[in-house]
Amino acid sequence: MDRFRIAGGTRLQGTVRISGAKNSALPAMAAALLSPEPVHLKNIPRVRDIITMGRLLAHMSVRVETPDLPPTDLTIQAEKISDAEAPYELVRTMRASILTLGPLVGRLGHARVSLPGGCAIGARPVDLHLKALEQMGAEISTEHGYVAARVPAGGRLPGGQVIFEKITVTGTENILMAAVLADGETRIENAALEPEVIDLIELLVKMGARIEGGGTSSLRVQGVQKLCGATHSIIPDRIEAGTFLVAGAITGGAVEVAECLPQHLVSLIAKLRETGVNIEQPNDHTLRVCGSRKLIAADVRTEEYPGFPTDMQAQFMALATQADGASVITETIFENRFLHASEMMRMGASISIDGRKAIVRGPTRLQGSSVIASDLRASASLVLAALVAQGMSYVDRVYHIDRGYERIEEKLSRLGAHIERVS
Ligand code: EPZ
């Protein structure tokens, strides 16, 4: 099992190019199930979850091609779908497999998808997805760890009024993909506003879907008979960009984050500036974090977009260990997303957890240690902590980080970090 060996203490310098967003590429790949024609996706990140989604689609006899050049392009064609089922052995390695449910029901009128189960950060239920499909006229049953959805009278989903009692990103994406081929109109209230949802809407519209209200929490979808193929470039990964901004800040370096979209990072940039981080925006696709000014404690509360992203909470906690004062971090989205805190405490951080709140007191000199990653963003935060710790650190179970970061050790090495992957 791979792990990273990191010698802390180097100030990062240089330019890093941001990859495509995993959380936009995954629904985009699932959306290809909606058409018999080829969908060409560009700027796909080369991360493990993408490979898993490709395997899942291939299991359904969907053609998935990654041309040799460029390796970040992907062509998917669901001319025929042999098996409208997402099996447990694939779903258990990637919860986002639930994103095949909506398009399969939309296109075929039925689907059987393994329930994803929980993960380290929480129970991760999909009840809101299923309730919304029922509101659209689907019949839902759960048996033997699978959810089966079907249109009772056969044919296509009627569509209907969906009100999400809680904002859900993949729930919104699933229902959008079920609605675009429905037999009537679907209105979705309290829809998620994340940029990845907007990116999916753009792809669906390119495929011929009729969707109004993109960018707002009220969406209206007129079902159409058929969707055609399309070509679409995936948006840059705002969480990867945010992670590298923190890497520059925590090491007091000068890092240029290129090929990103600063408008997707407004709340993070504001919070980093409040913490005393120097951030400049030389153009619409670049951010620069520079200088090693003294960091000051700031409170953070994670919220749905455009609030502070929960996927940046762990990374911010690492930075807070170096800030002067007490930072109160409140995690409002997931019930168990502080697993990285105990590992940081082993490195010398001063953190106390009280339910959904973590109080981080700094600055503390972190010592290089052996730590274990528990989930994707926790592993990123432990790498950040190791970059500023004194001495050598080992971060175990880096398969978590490989799920959502493309060759992070190579990108960090190019910025001067002493990091290598050892097995
Ligand atoms: C998406 O997960 C992202 N994953 C997550 O990124 C991200 O952390 C999350 O949105 C929040 O922004 C992908 O897009 C593939 P939710 P998702 O449904 O859709 C509860 C990463 O690090 N809920 O918006 O699963 C849920 O438990 C990952 O890349 C229900 O109760 O998140 C959570 O508390 C981690 N019932 C809250 O809603 C449901 O049916 C928000 O979850 C669905 C969700």
Short mmCIF file of C-alpha atoms and ligand atoms in Angstrom, two decimals:
data_model
loop_
_atom_site.label_atom_id
_atom_site.label_comp_id
_atom_site.label_asym_id
_atom_site.label_seq_id
_atom_site.Cartn_x
_atom_site.Cartn_y
_atom_site.Cartn_z
CA MET A 1 0.00 0.00 0.00
CA ASP A 2 1.56 3.29 -1.14
CA ARG A 3 2.45 6.05 1.25
CA PHE A 4 4.08 9.45 0.95
CA ARG A 5 7.40 10.33 2.58
CA ILE A 6 7.56 14.08 3.13
CA ALA A 7 10.41 16.18 4.51
CA GLY A 8 8.83 19.38 5.81
CA GLY A 9 10.19 22.92 5.93
CA THR A 10 10.45 23.96 2.28
CA ARG A 11 8.74 27.10 1.01
CA LEU A 12 6.90 26.15 -2.20
CA GLN A 13 7.69 28.24 -5.29
CA GLY A 14 6.47 28.07 -8.86
CA THR A 15 3.39 27.37 -10.97
CA VAL A 16 0.92 24.49 -10.71
CA ARG A 17 -1.68 23.67 -13.36
CA ILE A 18 -5.09 22.63 -12.08
CA SER A 19 -6.77 19.51 -13.51
CA GLY A 20 -10.41 19.06 -14.44
CA ALA A 21 -12.90 18.72 -11.60
CA LYS A 22 -13.53 15.10 -10.47
CA ASN A 23 -16.95 16.10 -9.14
CA SER A 24 -17.91 17.51 -12.52
CA ALA A 25 -16.39 14.72 -14.62
CA LEU A 26 -18.28 11.99 -12.75
CA PRO A 27 -21.82 13.30 -13.44
CA ALA A 28 -20.75 14.21 -16.98
CA MET A 29 -19.71 10.59 -17.62
CA ALA A 30 -23.01 9.37 -16.19
CA ALA A 31 -24.87 11.84 -18.42
CA ALA A 32 -23.51 9.99 -21.48
CA LEU A 33 -25.95 7.19 -20.58
CA LEU A 34 -28.75 9.50 -21.74
CA SER A 35 -27.88 9.37 -25.43
CA PRO A 36 -27.07 6.64 -27.99
CA GLU A 37 -24.63 9.07 -29.59
CA PRO A 38 -21.01 9.67 -28.54
CA VAL A 39 -20.23 12.24 -25.83
CA HIS A 40 -16.70 13.68 -26.00
CA LEU A 41 -15.41 14.97 -22.64
CA LYS A 42 -12.23 17.05 -22.36
CA ASN A 43 -10.07 18.07 -19.40
CA ILE A 44 -10.91 14.87 -17.50
CA PRO A 45 -8.67 14.42 -14.43
CA ARG A 46 -6.67 11.20 -14.35
CA VAL A 47 -7.80 10.05 -10.90
CA ARG A 48 -9.00 6.72 -9.60
CA ASP A 49 -12.70 7.60 -9.38
CA ILE A 50 -12.74 8.32 -13.12
CA ILE A 51 -11.35 4.85 -13.84
CA THR A 52 -13.99 3.32 -11.56
CA MET A 53 -16.80 5.20 -13.31
CA GLY A 54 -15.39 4.05 -16.66
CA ARG A 55 -15.44 0.43 -15.47
CA LEU A 56 -19.01 0.83 -14.26
CA LEU A 57 -20.19 2.18 -17.62
CA ALA A 58 -18.28 -0.55 -19.48
CA HIS A 59 -20.08 -3.10 -17.27
CA MET A 60 -23.29 -1.79 -18.86
CA SER A 61 -21.77 -2.37 -22.34
CA VAL A 62 -21.22 1.36 -22.78
CA ARG A 63 -18.23 2.18 -25.04
CA VAL A 64 -15.63 4.12 -23.04
CA GLU A 65 -12.53 5.25 -24.96
CA THR A 66 -9.56 7.15 -23.70
CA PRO A 67 -7.62 8.19 -26.79
CA ASP A 68 -3.84 8.09 -26.40
CA LEU A 69 -3.60 11.82 -26.86
CA PRO A 70 -4.54 13.85 -25.01
CA PRO A 71 -5.01 11.45 -22.09
CA THR A 72 -7.43 13.90 -20.52
CA ASP A 73 -10.05 13.30 -23.23
CA LEU A 74 -12.72 10.64 -22.99
CA THR A 75 -15.34 9.43 -25.48
CA ILE A 76 -18.37 7.62 -24.10
CA GLN A 77 -21.11 6.12 -26.23
CA ALA A 78 -24.14 4.36 -24.74
CA GLU A 79 -25.54 3.09 -28.04
CA LYS A 80 -27.12 0.18 -26.19
CA ILE A 81 -27.21 -0.41 -22.45
CA SER A 82 -27.12 -4.14 -21.81
CA ASP A 83 -27.48 -4.09 -18.06
CA ALA A 84 -29.18 -1.27 -16.18
CA GLU A 85 -27.46 -2.27 -12.99
CA ALA A 86 -24.60 -0.84 -10.92
CA PRO A 87 -23.19 -3.80 -8.94
CA TYR A 88 -22.04 -3.64 -5.33
CA GLU A 89 -18.43 -4.57 -6.09
CA LEU A 90 -18.07 -1.38 -8.13
CA VAL A 91 -20.34 0.92 -6.12
CA ARG A 92 -18.64 0.15 -2.80
CA THR A 93 -15.39 1.68 -4.11
CA MET A 94 -17.07 4.83 -5.33
CA ARG A 95 -20.26 6.29 -3.89
CA ALA A 96 -20.71 8.54 -6.90
CA SER A 97 -21.90 5.42 -8.78
CA ILE A 98 -25.32 6.47 -7.51
CA LEU A 99 -25.15 9.05 -10.32
CA THR A 100 -26.04 6.30 -12.82
CA LEU A 101 -29.48 5.87 -11.22
CA GLY A 102 -31.06 9.03 -12.64
CA PRO A 103 -29.88 8.66 -16.25
CA LEU A 104 -30.74 4.94 -16.38
CA VAL A 105 -34.30 5.57 -15.16
CA GLY A 106 -34.57 8.54 -17.49
CA ARG A 107 -33.43 6.62 -20.56
CA LEU A 108 -34.73 3.09 -19.91
CA GLY A 109 -37.50 3.55 -17.33
CA HIS A 110 -35.79 1.25 -14.85
CA ALA A 111 -32.51 0.76 -12.96
CA ARG A 112 -31.01 -1.27 -10.14
CA VAL A 113 -28.13 0.35 -8.28
CA SER A 114 -26.32 -0.90 -5.21
CA LEU A 115 -26.84 1.37 -2.23
CA PRO A 116 -23.49 3.16 -1.72
CA GLY A 117 -23.38 2.77 2.03
CA GLY A 118 -21.56 5.18 4.25
CA CYS A 119 -17.96 6.30 4.27
CA ALA A 120 -15.51 7.76 6.78
CA ILE A 121 -17.11 11.22 6.79
CA GLY A 122 -20.68 10.12 7.39
CA ALA A 123 -23.65 7.87 6.71
CA ARG A 124 -24.06 9.47 3.27
CA PRO A 125 -27.71 8.39 2.78
CA VAL A 126 -29.40 8.72 -0.61
CA ASP A 127 -32.96 9.03 0.74
CA LEU A 128 -33.40 12.46 -0.86
CA HIS A 129 -32.47 11.05 -4.28
CA LEU A 130 -35.07 8.29 -3.93
CA LYS A 131 -37.82 10.55 -2.58
CA ALA A 132 -37.27 12.92 -5.50
CA LEU A 133 -37.53 10.08 -8.03
CA GLU A 134 -40.84 9.05 -6.39
CA GLN A 135 -42.01 12.66 -6.71
CA MET A 136 -41.30 12.25 -10.44
CA GLY A 137 -43.45 9.12 -10.66
CA ALA A 138 -40.90 6.35 -10.20
CA GLU A 139 -41.64 3.30 -8.06
CA ILE A 140 -38.76 2.70 -5.64
CA SER A 141 -37.94 -0.48 -3.75
CA THR A 142 -34.86 -1.41 -1.75
CA GLU A 143 -33.85 -5.01 -1.38
CA HIS A 144 -30.64 -6.92 -0.59
CA GLY A 145 -28.62 -3.69 -0.45
CA TYR A 146 -29.84 -2.48 -3.83
CA VAL A 147 -32.28 0.20 -4.82
CA ALA A 148 -34.58 -0.64 -7.73
CA ALA A 149 -36.40 2.15 -9.54
CA ARG A 150 -38.94 1.73 -12.30
CA VAL A 151 -41.75 3.52 -14.07
CA PRO A 152 -44.89 1.61 -12.95
CA ALA A 153 -46.71 1.67 -16.25
CA GLY A 154 -43.51 1.16 -18.25
CA GLY A 155 -42.59 3.90 -20.69
CA ARG A 156 -40.98 7.12 -19.53
CA LEU A 157 -40.98 8.95 -16.20
CA PRO A 158 -43.92 11.40 -16.04
CA GLY A 159 -41.84 14.11 -14.33
CA GLY A 160 -43.29 16.31 -11.60
CA GLN A 161 -42.54 18.72 -8.76
CA VAL A 162 -39.41 17.90 -6.73
CA ILE A 163 -38.71 19.78 -3.52
CA PHE A 164 -35.40 18.90 -1.82
CA GLU A 165 -35.85 19.35 1.94
CA LYS A 166 -32.07 19.50 2.16
CA ILE A 167 -29.60 20.67 -0.50
CA THR A 168 -27.87 17.70 -2.12
CA VAL A 169 -25.29 18.03 -4.91
CA THR A 170 -25.49 14.55 -6.43
CA GLY A 171 -29.20 14.44 -5.61
CA THR A 172 -29.74 17.51 -7.79
CA GLU A 173 -27.55 16.00 -10.52
CA ASN A 174 -29.39 12.65 -10.43
CA ILE A 175 -32.80 14.26 -10.73
CA LEU A 176 -31.69 16.57 -13.53
CA MET A 177 -30.52 13.51 -15.49
CA ALA A 178 -33.79 11.66 -14.80
CA ALA A 179 -35.86 14.70 -15.85
CA VAL A 180 -34.31 15.56 -19.22
CA LEU A 181 -35.96 12.55 -20.96
CA ALA A 182 -39.15 12.54 -18.85
CA ASP A 183 -42.57 12.63 -20.49
CA GLY A 184 -43.43 16.05 -19.12
CA GLU A 185 -42.09 18.98 -17.10
CA THR A 186 -40.11 18.64 -13.87
CA ARG A 187 -39.59 21.53 -11.46
CA ILE A 188 -36.79 21.18 -8.94
CA GLU A 189 -36.84 23.45 -5.87
CA ASN A 190 -33.93 23.93 -3.43
CA ALA A 191 -31.49 22.65 -6.06
CA ALA A 192 -27.75 22.75 -5.32
CA LEU A 193 -25.82 25.70 -6.78
CA GLU A 194 -22.35 24.12 -6.94
CA PRO A 195 -20.35 24.93 -10.11
CA GLU A 196 -20.27 21.19 -10.89
CA VAL A 197 -24.10 21.22 -11.11
CA ILE A 198 -23.97 24.19 -13.51
CA ASP A 199 -21.33 22.38 -15.57
CA LEU A 200 -23.63 19.36 -15.86
CA ILE A 201 -26.52 21.60 -16.95
CA GLU A 202 -24.30 23.06 -19.67
CA LEU A 203 -23.46 19.58 -20.96
CA LEU A 204 -27.11 18.45 -20.87
CA VAL A 205 -28.22 21.56 -22.78
CA LYS A 206 -25.51 20.87 -25.40
CA MET A 207 -27.03 17.37 -25.70
CA GLY A 208 -30.43 18.94 -26.45
CA ALA A 209 -31.97 19.08 -22.97
CA ARG A 210 -34.39 21.91 -22.17
CA ILE A 211 -33.42 23.31 -18.76
CA GLU A 212 -34.23 26.74 -17.34
CA GLY A 213 -32.96 28.37 -14.15
CA GLY A 214 -29.37 27.11 -14.24
CA GLY A 215 -27.43 28.87 -11.47
CA THR A 216 -30.53 29.29 -9.32
CA SER A 217 -32.12 26.96 -6.78
CA SER A 218 -35.28 26.64 -8.90
CA LEU A 219 -34.83 24.56 -12.04
CA ARG A 220 -37.41 23.76 -14.68
CA VAL A 221 -36.84 20.86 -17.09
CA GLN A 222 -39.01 20.11 -20.15
CA GLY A 223 -38.51 16.44 -21.05
CA VAL A 224 -37.54 15.69 -24.67
CA GLN A 225 -37.80 12.51 -26.73
CA LYS A 226 -34.10 11.99 -27.35
CA LEU A 227 -30.74 13.54 -26.57
CA CYS A 228 -27.85 13.77 -29.03
CA GLY A 229 -24.11 13.52 -28.48
CA ALA A 230 -21.98 16.54 -27.56
CA THR A 231 -18.47 17.74 -26.85
CA HIS A 232 -17.78 19.38 -23.49
CA SER A 233 -14.75 20.51 -21.52
CA ILE A 234 -14.91 19.91 -17.77
CA ILE A 235 -14.40 22.91 -15.46
CA PRO A 236 -11.19 23.12 -13.41
CA ASP A 237 -11.20 21.52 -9.97
CA ARG A 238 -11.86 24.32 -7.45
CA ILE A 239 -10.93 22.08 -4.52
CA GLU A 240 -7.59 21.12 -6.02
CA ALA A 241 -6.97 24.84 -6.69
CA GLY A 242 -7.89 25.66 -3.08
CA THR A 243 -5.63 22.90 -1.79
CA PHE A 244 -2.63 24.37 -3.65
CA LEU A 245 -3.46 27.89 -2.43
CA VAL A 246 -3.24 26.53 1.12
CA ALA A 247 -0.01 24.68 0.25
CA GLY A 248 1.57 28.00 -0.78
CA ALA A 249 0.19 29.78 2.27
CA ILE A 250 1.12 27.17 4.89
CA THR A 251 4.73 26.98 3.66
CA GLY A 252 5.03 30.79 3.30
CA GLY A 253 5.96 30.34 -0.33
CA ALA A 254 4.99 31.95 -3.65
CA VAL A 255 2.72 29.70 -5.70
CA GLU A 256 0.90 30.51 -8.91
CA VAL A 257 -2.24 28.41 -9.42
CA ALA A 258 -2.92 28.35 -13.17
CA GLU A 259 -5.87 27.13 -15.27
CA CYS A 260 -8.31 27.61 -12.39
CA LEU A 261 -11.54 29.66 -12.13
CA PRO A 262 -11.19 32.21 -9.28
CA GLN A 263 -14.93 32.99 -9.43
CA HIS A 264 -15.54 29.48 -8.04
CA LEU A 265 -13.33 30.24 -5.03
CA VAL A 266 -14.72 33.54 -3.75
CA SER A 267 -15.55 32.39 -0.20
CA LEU A 268 -12.27 30.50 0.20
CA ILE A 269 -10.20 33.45 -1.07
CA ALA A 270 -12.00 35.80 1.33
CA LYS A 271 -11.33 33.48 4.27
CA LEU A 272 -7.66 33.02 3.36
CA ARG A 273 -7.24 36.81 3.13
CA GLU A 274 -8.92 37.14 6.55
CA THR A 275 -6.26 34.73 7.83
CA GLY A 276 -3.56 37.10 6.53
CA VAL A 277 -2.72 35.22 3.33
CA ASN A 278 -1.66 37.39 0.37
CA ILE A 279 -3.69 36.39 -2.69
CA GLU A 280 -3.61 38.16 -6.06
CA GLN A 281 -5.60 37.46 -9.21
CA PRO A 282 -3.46 38.48 -12.23
CA ASN A 283 -6.13 37.25 -14.69
CA ASP A 284 -9.38 35.25 -14.98
CA HIS A 285 -7.63 31.87 -14.84
CA THR A 286 -4.84 32.42 -12.34
CA LEU A 287 -4.40 33.00 -8.63
CA ARG A 288 -1.15 33.82 -6.84
CA VAL A 289 -0.54 33.18 -3.16
CA CYS A 290 2.62 34.84 -1.94
CA GLY A 291 4.61 36.07 1.01
CA SER A 292 5.02 34.63 4.43
CA ARG A 293 3.13 37.23 6.42
CA LYS A 294 2.10 36.24 9.91
CA LEU A 295 -1.10 34.15 9.87
CA ILE A 296 -3.94 35.11 12.19
CA ALA A 297 -6.72 32.84 13.45
CA ALA A 298 -10.11 33.05 11.69
CA ASP A 299 -13.39 31.21 12.24
CA VAL A 300 -14.86 29.09 9.45
CA ARG A 301 -18.32 27.59 8.95
CA THR A 302 -18.78 25.19 6.05
CA GLU A 303 -21.89 25.76 3.96
CA GLU A 304 -23.37 24.81 0.60
CA TYR A 305 -22.08 26.80 -2.38
CA PRO A 306 -21.35 29.71 -2.54
CA GLY A 307 -20.42 29.35 1.16
CA PHE A 308 -17.11 27.98 2.42
CA PRO A 309 -16.80 24.47 0.89
CA THR A 310 -16.81 21.47 3.20
CA ASP A 311 -14.23 19.89 0.88
CA MET A 312 -11.76 22.61 1.97
CA GLN A 313 -12.43 22.28 5.72
CA ALA A 314 -9.63 19.80 6.44
CA GLN A 315 -7.11 21.78 4.42
CA PHE A 316 -8.07 24.98 6.28
CA MET A 317 -7.63 23.18 9.60
CA ALA A 318 -4.01 22.42 8.67
CA LEU A 319 -3.45 26.12 7.95
CA ALA A 320 -5.16 27.11 11.21
CA THR A 321 -2.51 25.18 13.18
CA GLN A 322 -0.02 27.83 11.97
CA ALA A 323 -2.24 30.85 12.67
CA ASP A 324 -1.86 33.00 15.77
CA GLY A 325 -4.89 32.53 18.04
CA ALA A 326 -7.91 30.22 18.21
CA SER A 327 -9.80 29.32 15.03
CA VAL A 328 -13.28 27.84 15.45
CA ILE A 329 -14.15 25.52 12.55
CA THR A 330 -17.80 24.48 12.25
CA GLU A 331 -18.65 21.61 9.90
CA THR A 332 -22.34 21.88 8.99
CA ILE A 333 -22.51 19.48 6.02
CA PHE A 334 -21.17 16.11 7.23
CA GLU A 335 -21.50 14.59 10.68
CA ASN A 336 -18.05 13.07 10.99
CA ARG A 337 -15.59 15.14 9.01
CA PHE A 338 -12.91 15.81 11.66
CA LEU A 339 -11.02 12.51 11.37
CA HIS A 340 -7.91 14.38 10.22
CA ALA A 341 -7.81 16.32 13.53
CA SER A 342 -6.59 13.37 15.63
CA GLU A 343 -3.78 12.70 13.14
CA MET A 344 -2.75 16.39 13.21
CA MET A 345 -2.75 16.27 17.02
CA ARG A 346 -0.20 13.44 16.78
CA MET A 347 1.97 15.93 14.86
CA GLY A 348 1.66 18.39 17.74
CA ALA A 349 -1.39 20.42 16.73
CA SER A 350 -3.61 21.81 19.50
CA ILE A 351 -7.18 20.95 18.50
CA SER A 352 -10.27 20.29 20.61
CA ILE A 353 -13.42 18.80 19.09
CA ASP A 354 -16.89 19.53 20.39
CA GLY A 355 -19.52 17.90 18.13
CA ARG A 356 -19.58 19.83 14.88
CA LYS A 357 -17.03 22.37 16.13
CA ALA A 358 -13.24 22.11 16.19
CA ILE A 359 -11.14 24.72 18.00
CA VAL A 360 -7.61 25.00 16.66
CA ARG A 361 -5.06 26.94 18.71
CA GLY A 362 -1.88 28.14 17.06
CA PRO A 363 0.73 28.65 16.00
CA THR A 364 2.23 25.25 16.87
CA ARG A 365 5.45 23.76 15.60
CA LEU A 366 4.32 20.49 14.01
CA GLN A 367 6.70 17.52 14.20
CA GLY A 368 7.11 15.08 11.35
CA SER A 369 5.20 11.88 12.18
CA SER A 370 3.64 8.79 10.63
CA VAL A 371 -0.05 9.49 10.04
CA ILE A 372 -2.93 7.65 8.40
CA ALA A 373 -5.34 9.16 5.87
CA SER A 374 -9.02 8.35 6.37
CA ASP A 375 -10.68 10.03 3.38
CA LEU A 376 -9.87 12.08 0.31
CA ARG A 377 -9.67 15.58 1.79
CA ALA A 378 -8.29 14.45 5.15
CA SER A 379 -5.33 12.93 3.30
CA ALA A 380 -4.75 16.25 1.50
CA SER A 381 -4.76 18.08 4.85
CA LEU A 382 -2.19 15.68 6.31
CA VAL A 383 0.11 16.27 3.33
CA LEU A 384 -0.23 20.03 3.92
CA ALA A 385 0.59 19.61 7.61
CA ALA A 386 3.61 17.46 6.73
CA LEU A 387 4.89 20.14 4.34
CA VAL A 388 5.26 22.57 7.26
CA ALA A 389 6.23 20.04 9.97
CA GLN A 390 9.78 19.74 11.22
CA GLY A 391 11.43 16.56 9.99
CA MET A 392 10.14 13.55 8.11
CA SER A 393 6.49 12.50 7.88
CA TYR A 394 4.85 9.43 6.38
CA VAL A 395 1.24 9.64 5.18
CA ASP A 396 -0.29 6.17 4.89
CA ARG A 397 -3.24 4.98 2.70
CA VAL A 398 -2.64 7.53 -0.01
CA TYR A 399 -5.07 5.61 -2.22
CA HIS A 400 -7.59 8.01 -0.68
CA ILE A 401 -5.78 10.99 -2.15
CA ASP A 402 -5.40 9.27 -5.54
CA ARG A 403 -9.17 9.19 -5.82
CA GLY A 404 -9.38 12.95 -6.29
CA TYR A 405 -5.93 14.45 -6.94
CA GLU A 406 -4.01 13.85 -10.17
CA ARG A 407 -0.40 12.90 -9.31
CA ILE A 408 -0.31 15.32 -6.36
CA GLU A 409 3.22 14.30 -5.37
CA GLU A 410 4.54 15.23 -8.83
CA LYS A 411 2.77 18.60 -8.76
CA LEU A 412 4.09 19.34 -5.26
CA SER A 413 7.64 18.20 -6.18
CA ARG A 414 7.62 20.62 -9.10
CA LEU A 415 6.92 23.36 -6.54
CA GLY A 416 9.99 22.31 -4.55
CA ALA A 417 8.36 20.04 -1.97
CA HIS A 418 10.41 17.07 -0.75
CA ILE A 419 7.73 14.42 -1.25
CA GLU A 420 7.95 10.98 -2.74
CA ARG A 421 5.65 7.99 -3.07
CA VAL A 422 7.06 4.91 -1.37
CA SER A 423 5.39 1.52 -1.15
C1 EPZ B 1 -20.98 15.85 -3.15
O1 EPZ B 1 -21.31 14.73 -2.37
C2 EPZ B 1 -19.49 15.73 -3.43
N1 EPZ B 1 -19.24 14.49 -4.18
C3 EPZ B 1 -18.73 15.72 -2.12
O2 EPZ B 1 -17.34 15.69 -2.43
C4 EPZ B 1 -19.02 17.02 -1.36
O3 EPZ B 1 -18.37 16.99 -0.12
C5 EPZ B 1 -20.54 17.14 -1.16
O4 EPZ B 1 -21.21 17.07 -2.43
C6 EPZ B 1 -20.93 18.45 -0.48
O5 EPZ B 1 -20.47 19.53 -1.25
C7 EPZ B 1 -19.48 14.46 -5.51
O6 EPZ B 1 -19.95 15.42 -6.10
C8 EPZ B 1 -19.18 13.17 -6.22
P1 EPZ B 1 -24.64 15.95 -0.64
P2 EPZ B 1 -22.86 14.38 -2.12
O7 EPZ B 1 -25.68 15.03 -1.18
O8 EPZ B 1 -23.68 14.79 -3.27
C9 EPZ B 1 -26.99 14.68 3.28
C10 EPZ B 1 -15.15 14.96 -2.26
O9 EPZ B 1 -14.35 15.14 -1.34
N2 EPZ B 1 -27.82 13.86 2.38
O10 EPZ B 1 -24.61 17.35 -1.13
O11 EPZ B 1 -22.91 12.96 -1.66
C11 EPZ B 1 -25.56 14.18 3.33
O12 EPZ B 1 -25.44 13.13 4.27
C12 EPZ B 1 -16.56 14.58 -1.96
O13 EPZ B 1 -14.88 15.14 -3.47
C13 EPZ B 1 -28.92 13.20 2.88
O14 EPZ B 1 -29.21 13.26 4.08
O15 EPZ B 1 -23.21 15.32 -0.89
C14 EPZ B 1 -24.82 15.42 3.73
O16 EPZ B 1 -24.92 15.57 5.13
C15 EPZ B 1 -16.74 14.25 -0.50
N3 EPZ B 1 -29.68 12.45 2.04
C16 EPZ B 1 -25.59 16.54 3.04
O17 EPZ B 1 -26.88 15.99 2.77
C17 EPZ B 1 -29.41 12.35 0.71
O18 EPZ B 1 -30.15 11.67 -0.03
C18 EPZ B 1 -24.97 17.01 1.73
O19 EPZ B 1 -24.72 15.88 0.94
C19 EPZ B 1 -28.28 13.05 0.21
C20 EPZ B 1 -27.51 13.79 1.06
#
